[in-house]
PDB file of C-alpha atoms in Angstrom:
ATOM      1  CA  UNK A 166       0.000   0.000   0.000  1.00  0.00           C
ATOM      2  CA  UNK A 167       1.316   3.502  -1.055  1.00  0.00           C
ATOM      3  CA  UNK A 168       2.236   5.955   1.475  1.00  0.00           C
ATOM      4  CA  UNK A 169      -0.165   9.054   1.932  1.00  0.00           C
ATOM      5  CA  UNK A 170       1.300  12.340   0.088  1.00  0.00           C
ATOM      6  CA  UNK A 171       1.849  14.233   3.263  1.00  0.00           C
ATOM      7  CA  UNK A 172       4.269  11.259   4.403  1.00  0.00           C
ATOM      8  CA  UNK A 173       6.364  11.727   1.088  1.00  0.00           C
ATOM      9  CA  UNK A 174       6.106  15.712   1.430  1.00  0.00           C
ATOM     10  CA  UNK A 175       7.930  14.971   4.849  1.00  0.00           C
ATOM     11  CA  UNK A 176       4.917  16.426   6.946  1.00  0.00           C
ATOM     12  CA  UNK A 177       2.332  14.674   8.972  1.00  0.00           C
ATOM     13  CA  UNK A 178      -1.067  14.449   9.745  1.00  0.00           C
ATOM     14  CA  UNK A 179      -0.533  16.245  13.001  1.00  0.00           C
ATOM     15  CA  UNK A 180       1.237  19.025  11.380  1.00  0.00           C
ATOM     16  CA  UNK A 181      -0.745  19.799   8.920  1.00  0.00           C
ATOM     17  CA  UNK A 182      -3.454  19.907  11.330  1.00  0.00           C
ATOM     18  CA  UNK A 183      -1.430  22.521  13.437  1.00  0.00           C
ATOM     19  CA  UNK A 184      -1.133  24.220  10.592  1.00  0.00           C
ATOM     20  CA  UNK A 185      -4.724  24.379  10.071  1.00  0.00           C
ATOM     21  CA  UNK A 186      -5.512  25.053  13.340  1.00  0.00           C
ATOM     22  CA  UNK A 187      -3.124  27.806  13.523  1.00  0.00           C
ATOM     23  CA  UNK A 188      -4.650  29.397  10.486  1.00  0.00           C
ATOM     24  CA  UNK A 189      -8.468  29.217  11.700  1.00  0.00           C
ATOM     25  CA  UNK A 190      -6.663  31.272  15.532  1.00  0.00           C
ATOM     26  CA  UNK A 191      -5.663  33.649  13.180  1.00  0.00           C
ATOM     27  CA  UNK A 192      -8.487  34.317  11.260  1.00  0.00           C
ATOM     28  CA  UNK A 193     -10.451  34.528  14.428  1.00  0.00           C
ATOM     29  CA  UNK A 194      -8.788  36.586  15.872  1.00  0.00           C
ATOM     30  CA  UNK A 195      -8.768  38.895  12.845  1.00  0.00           C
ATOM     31  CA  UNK A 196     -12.385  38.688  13.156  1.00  0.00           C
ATOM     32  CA  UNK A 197     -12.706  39.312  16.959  1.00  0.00           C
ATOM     33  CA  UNK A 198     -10.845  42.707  16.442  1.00  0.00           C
ATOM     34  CA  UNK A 199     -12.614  43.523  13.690  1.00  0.00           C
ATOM     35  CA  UNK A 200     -15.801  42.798  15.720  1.00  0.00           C
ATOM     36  CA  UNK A 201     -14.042  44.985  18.777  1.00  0.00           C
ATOM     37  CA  UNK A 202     -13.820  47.999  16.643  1.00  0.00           C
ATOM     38  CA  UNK A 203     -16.786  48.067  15.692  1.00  0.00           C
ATOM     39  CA  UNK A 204     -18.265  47.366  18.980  1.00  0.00           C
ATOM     40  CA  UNK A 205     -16.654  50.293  20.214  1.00  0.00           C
ATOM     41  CA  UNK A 206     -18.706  52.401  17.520  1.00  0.00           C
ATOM     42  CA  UNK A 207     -22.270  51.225  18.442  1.00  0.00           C
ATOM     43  CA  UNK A 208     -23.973  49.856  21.923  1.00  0.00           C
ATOM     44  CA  UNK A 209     -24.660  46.204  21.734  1.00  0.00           C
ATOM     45  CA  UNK A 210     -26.209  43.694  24.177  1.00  0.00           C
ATOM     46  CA  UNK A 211     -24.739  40.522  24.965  1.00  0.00           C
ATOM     47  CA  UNK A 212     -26.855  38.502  22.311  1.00  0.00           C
ATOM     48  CA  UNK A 213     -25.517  40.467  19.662  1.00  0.00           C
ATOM     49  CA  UNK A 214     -21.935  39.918  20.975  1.00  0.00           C
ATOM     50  CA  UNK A 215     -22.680  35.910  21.167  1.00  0.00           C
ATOM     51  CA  UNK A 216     -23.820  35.761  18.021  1.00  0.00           C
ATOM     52  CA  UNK A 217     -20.578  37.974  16.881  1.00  0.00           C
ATOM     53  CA  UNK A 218     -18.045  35.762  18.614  1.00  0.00           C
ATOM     54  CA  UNK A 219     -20.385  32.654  16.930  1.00  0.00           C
ATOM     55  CA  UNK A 220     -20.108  34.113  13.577  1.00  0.00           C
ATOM     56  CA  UNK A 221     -16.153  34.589  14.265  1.00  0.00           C
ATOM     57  CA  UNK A 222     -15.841  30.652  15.178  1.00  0.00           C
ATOM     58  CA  UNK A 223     -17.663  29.601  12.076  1.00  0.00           C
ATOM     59  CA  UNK A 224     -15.773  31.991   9.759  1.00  0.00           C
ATOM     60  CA  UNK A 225     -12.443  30.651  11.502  1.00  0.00           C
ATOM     61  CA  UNK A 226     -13.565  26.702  11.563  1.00  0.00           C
ATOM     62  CA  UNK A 227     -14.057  27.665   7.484  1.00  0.00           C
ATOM     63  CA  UNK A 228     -11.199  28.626   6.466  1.00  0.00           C
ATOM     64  CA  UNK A 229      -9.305  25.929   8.895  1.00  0.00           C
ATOM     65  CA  UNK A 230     -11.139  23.048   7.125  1.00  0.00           C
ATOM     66  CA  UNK A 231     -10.518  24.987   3.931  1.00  0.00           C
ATOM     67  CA  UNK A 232      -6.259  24.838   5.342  1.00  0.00           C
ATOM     68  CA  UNK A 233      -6.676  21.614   5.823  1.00  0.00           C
ATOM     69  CA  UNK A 234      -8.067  20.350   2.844  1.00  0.00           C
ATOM     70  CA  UNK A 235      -5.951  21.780   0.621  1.00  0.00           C
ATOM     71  CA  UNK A 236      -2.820  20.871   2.622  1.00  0.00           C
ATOM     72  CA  UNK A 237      -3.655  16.630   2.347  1.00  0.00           C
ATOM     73  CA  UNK A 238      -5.255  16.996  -1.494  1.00  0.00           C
ATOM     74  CA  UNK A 239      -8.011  14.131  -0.421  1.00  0.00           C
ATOM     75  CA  UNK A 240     -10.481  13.443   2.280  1.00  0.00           C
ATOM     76  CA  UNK A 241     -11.339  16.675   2.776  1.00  0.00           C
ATOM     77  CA  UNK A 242     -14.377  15.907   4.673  1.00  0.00           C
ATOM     78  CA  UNK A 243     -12.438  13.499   7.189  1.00  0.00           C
ATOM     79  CA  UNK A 244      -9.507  16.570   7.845  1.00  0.00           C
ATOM     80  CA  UNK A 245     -12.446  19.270   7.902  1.00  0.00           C
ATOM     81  CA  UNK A 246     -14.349  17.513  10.854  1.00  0.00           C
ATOM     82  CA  UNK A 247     -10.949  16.622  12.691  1.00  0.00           C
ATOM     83  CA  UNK A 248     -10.230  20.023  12.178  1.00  0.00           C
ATOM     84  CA  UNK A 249     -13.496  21.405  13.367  1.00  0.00           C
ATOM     85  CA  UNK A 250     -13.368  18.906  16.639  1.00  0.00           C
ATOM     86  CA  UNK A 251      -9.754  19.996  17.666  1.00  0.00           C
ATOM     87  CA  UNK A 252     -10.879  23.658  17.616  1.00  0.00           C
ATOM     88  CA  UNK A 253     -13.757  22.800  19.815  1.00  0.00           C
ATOM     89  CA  UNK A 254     -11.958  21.123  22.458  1.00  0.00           C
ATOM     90  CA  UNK A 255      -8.987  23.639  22.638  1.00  0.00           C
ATOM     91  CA  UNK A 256     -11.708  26.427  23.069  1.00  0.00           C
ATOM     92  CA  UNK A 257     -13.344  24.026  25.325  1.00  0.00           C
ATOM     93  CA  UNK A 258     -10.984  23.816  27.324  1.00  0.00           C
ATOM     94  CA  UNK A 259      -9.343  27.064  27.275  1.00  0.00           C
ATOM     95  CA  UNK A 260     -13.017  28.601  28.297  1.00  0.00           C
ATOM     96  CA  UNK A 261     -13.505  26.347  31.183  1.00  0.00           C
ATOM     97  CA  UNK A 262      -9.746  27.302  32.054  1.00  0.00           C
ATOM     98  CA  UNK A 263      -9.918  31.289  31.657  1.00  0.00           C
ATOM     99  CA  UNK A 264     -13.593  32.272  31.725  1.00  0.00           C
ATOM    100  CA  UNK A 265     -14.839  29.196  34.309  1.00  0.00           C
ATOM    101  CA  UNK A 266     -16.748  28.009  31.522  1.00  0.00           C
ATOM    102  CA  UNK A 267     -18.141  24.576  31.315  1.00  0.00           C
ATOM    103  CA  UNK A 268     -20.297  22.550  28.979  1.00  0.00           C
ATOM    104  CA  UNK A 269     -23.747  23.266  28.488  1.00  0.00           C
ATOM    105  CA  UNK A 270     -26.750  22.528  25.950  1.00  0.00           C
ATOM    106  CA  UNK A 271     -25.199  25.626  23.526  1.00  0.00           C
ATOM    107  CA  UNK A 272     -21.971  24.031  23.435  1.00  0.00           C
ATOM    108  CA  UNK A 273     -23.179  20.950  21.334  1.00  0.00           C
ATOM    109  CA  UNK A 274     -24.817  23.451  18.909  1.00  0.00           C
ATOM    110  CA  UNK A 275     -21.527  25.198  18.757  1.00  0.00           C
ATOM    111  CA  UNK A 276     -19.849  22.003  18.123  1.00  0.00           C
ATOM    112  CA  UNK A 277     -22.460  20.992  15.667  1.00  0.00           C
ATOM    113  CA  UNK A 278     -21.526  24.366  13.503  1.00  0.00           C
ATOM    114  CA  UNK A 279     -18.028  24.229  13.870  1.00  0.00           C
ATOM    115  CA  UNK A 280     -17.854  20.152  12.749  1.00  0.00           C
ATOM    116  CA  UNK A 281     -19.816  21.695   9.747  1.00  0.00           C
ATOM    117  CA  UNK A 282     -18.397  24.347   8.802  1.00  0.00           C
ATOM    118  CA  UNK A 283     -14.745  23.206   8.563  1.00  0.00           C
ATOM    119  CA  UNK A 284     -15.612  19.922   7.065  1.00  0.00           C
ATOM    120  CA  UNK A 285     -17.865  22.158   4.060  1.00  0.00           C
ATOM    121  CA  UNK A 286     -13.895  24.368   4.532  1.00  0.00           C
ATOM    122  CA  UNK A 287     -12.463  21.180   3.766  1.00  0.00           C
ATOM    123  CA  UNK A 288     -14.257  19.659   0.860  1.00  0.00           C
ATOM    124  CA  UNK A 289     -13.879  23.195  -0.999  1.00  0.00           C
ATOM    125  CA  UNK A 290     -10.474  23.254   0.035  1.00  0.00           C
ATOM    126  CA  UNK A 291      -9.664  19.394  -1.659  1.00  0.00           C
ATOM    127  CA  UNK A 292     -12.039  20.389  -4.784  1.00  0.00           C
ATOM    128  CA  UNK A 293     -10.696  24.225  -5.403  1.00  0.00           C
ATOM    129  CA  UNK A 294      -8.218  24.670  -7.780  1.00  0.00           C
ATOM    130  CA  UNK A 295      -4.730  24.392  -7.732  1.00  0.00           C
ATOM    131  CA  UNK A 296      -3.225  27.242  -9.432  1.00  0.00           C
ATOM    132  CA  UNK A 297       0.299  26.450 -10.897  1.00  0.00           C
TER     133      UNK A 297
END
């Protein structure tokens, strides 16, 4: 049996889920300050700023999966959904670490979207075009 791609490439599974991990942090956090800014501008209530920082986790799971898939060229869905559940537990456990935070009805909806999301990132990702 052949070896996968990312094995010849010299990278791994795990790194090119750090990889896409560290991409969807970044894009979330782009968000988040985007979402500061303009937070600062107009007075919100705290639904509006859950359904911000929601909107910021979806956007980042996105374009994580979307990493993701492009980085292993195949099973897009698979990487997308690991990808998705990895960013759920580290915010998962960072929230019950710095906010006290700890798992409630909401947070299987939130995993439910970010599963989603990234594996839909992911399967775009492994079907987009490669540009030479």
């Amino acid at each position: 049996m052949r070896k996968h791609r990312s094995y010849a490439r010299g990278t791994g599974i795990a790194a090119e889920q750090l990889i896409a991990l560290t991409v969807a942090a970044g894009v979330i956090f782009l968000i988040i300050c985007a979402m500061a800014f303009l937070l600062t501008k107009i007075d919100a209530g705290k639904n509006v700023l859950s359904d911000m920082s929601t909107g910021a986790l979806v956007i980042g799971a996105y374009f994580g999966g979307y990493t993701g898939g492009r980085r292993r060229k195949r099973n897009g869905l698979a990487a997308g959904a690991l990808t998705g559940f990895l960013m759920f537990v580290i915010i998962l456990i960072a929230g019950s670490i710095f906010a006290g935070y700890t798992a409630k009805i909401t947070s299987f909806g939130k995993l439910l979207l970010t599963i989603s999301s990234a594996s839909l990132g992911g399967v775009i990702g492994v079907n987009a075009k490669r540009v030479p």
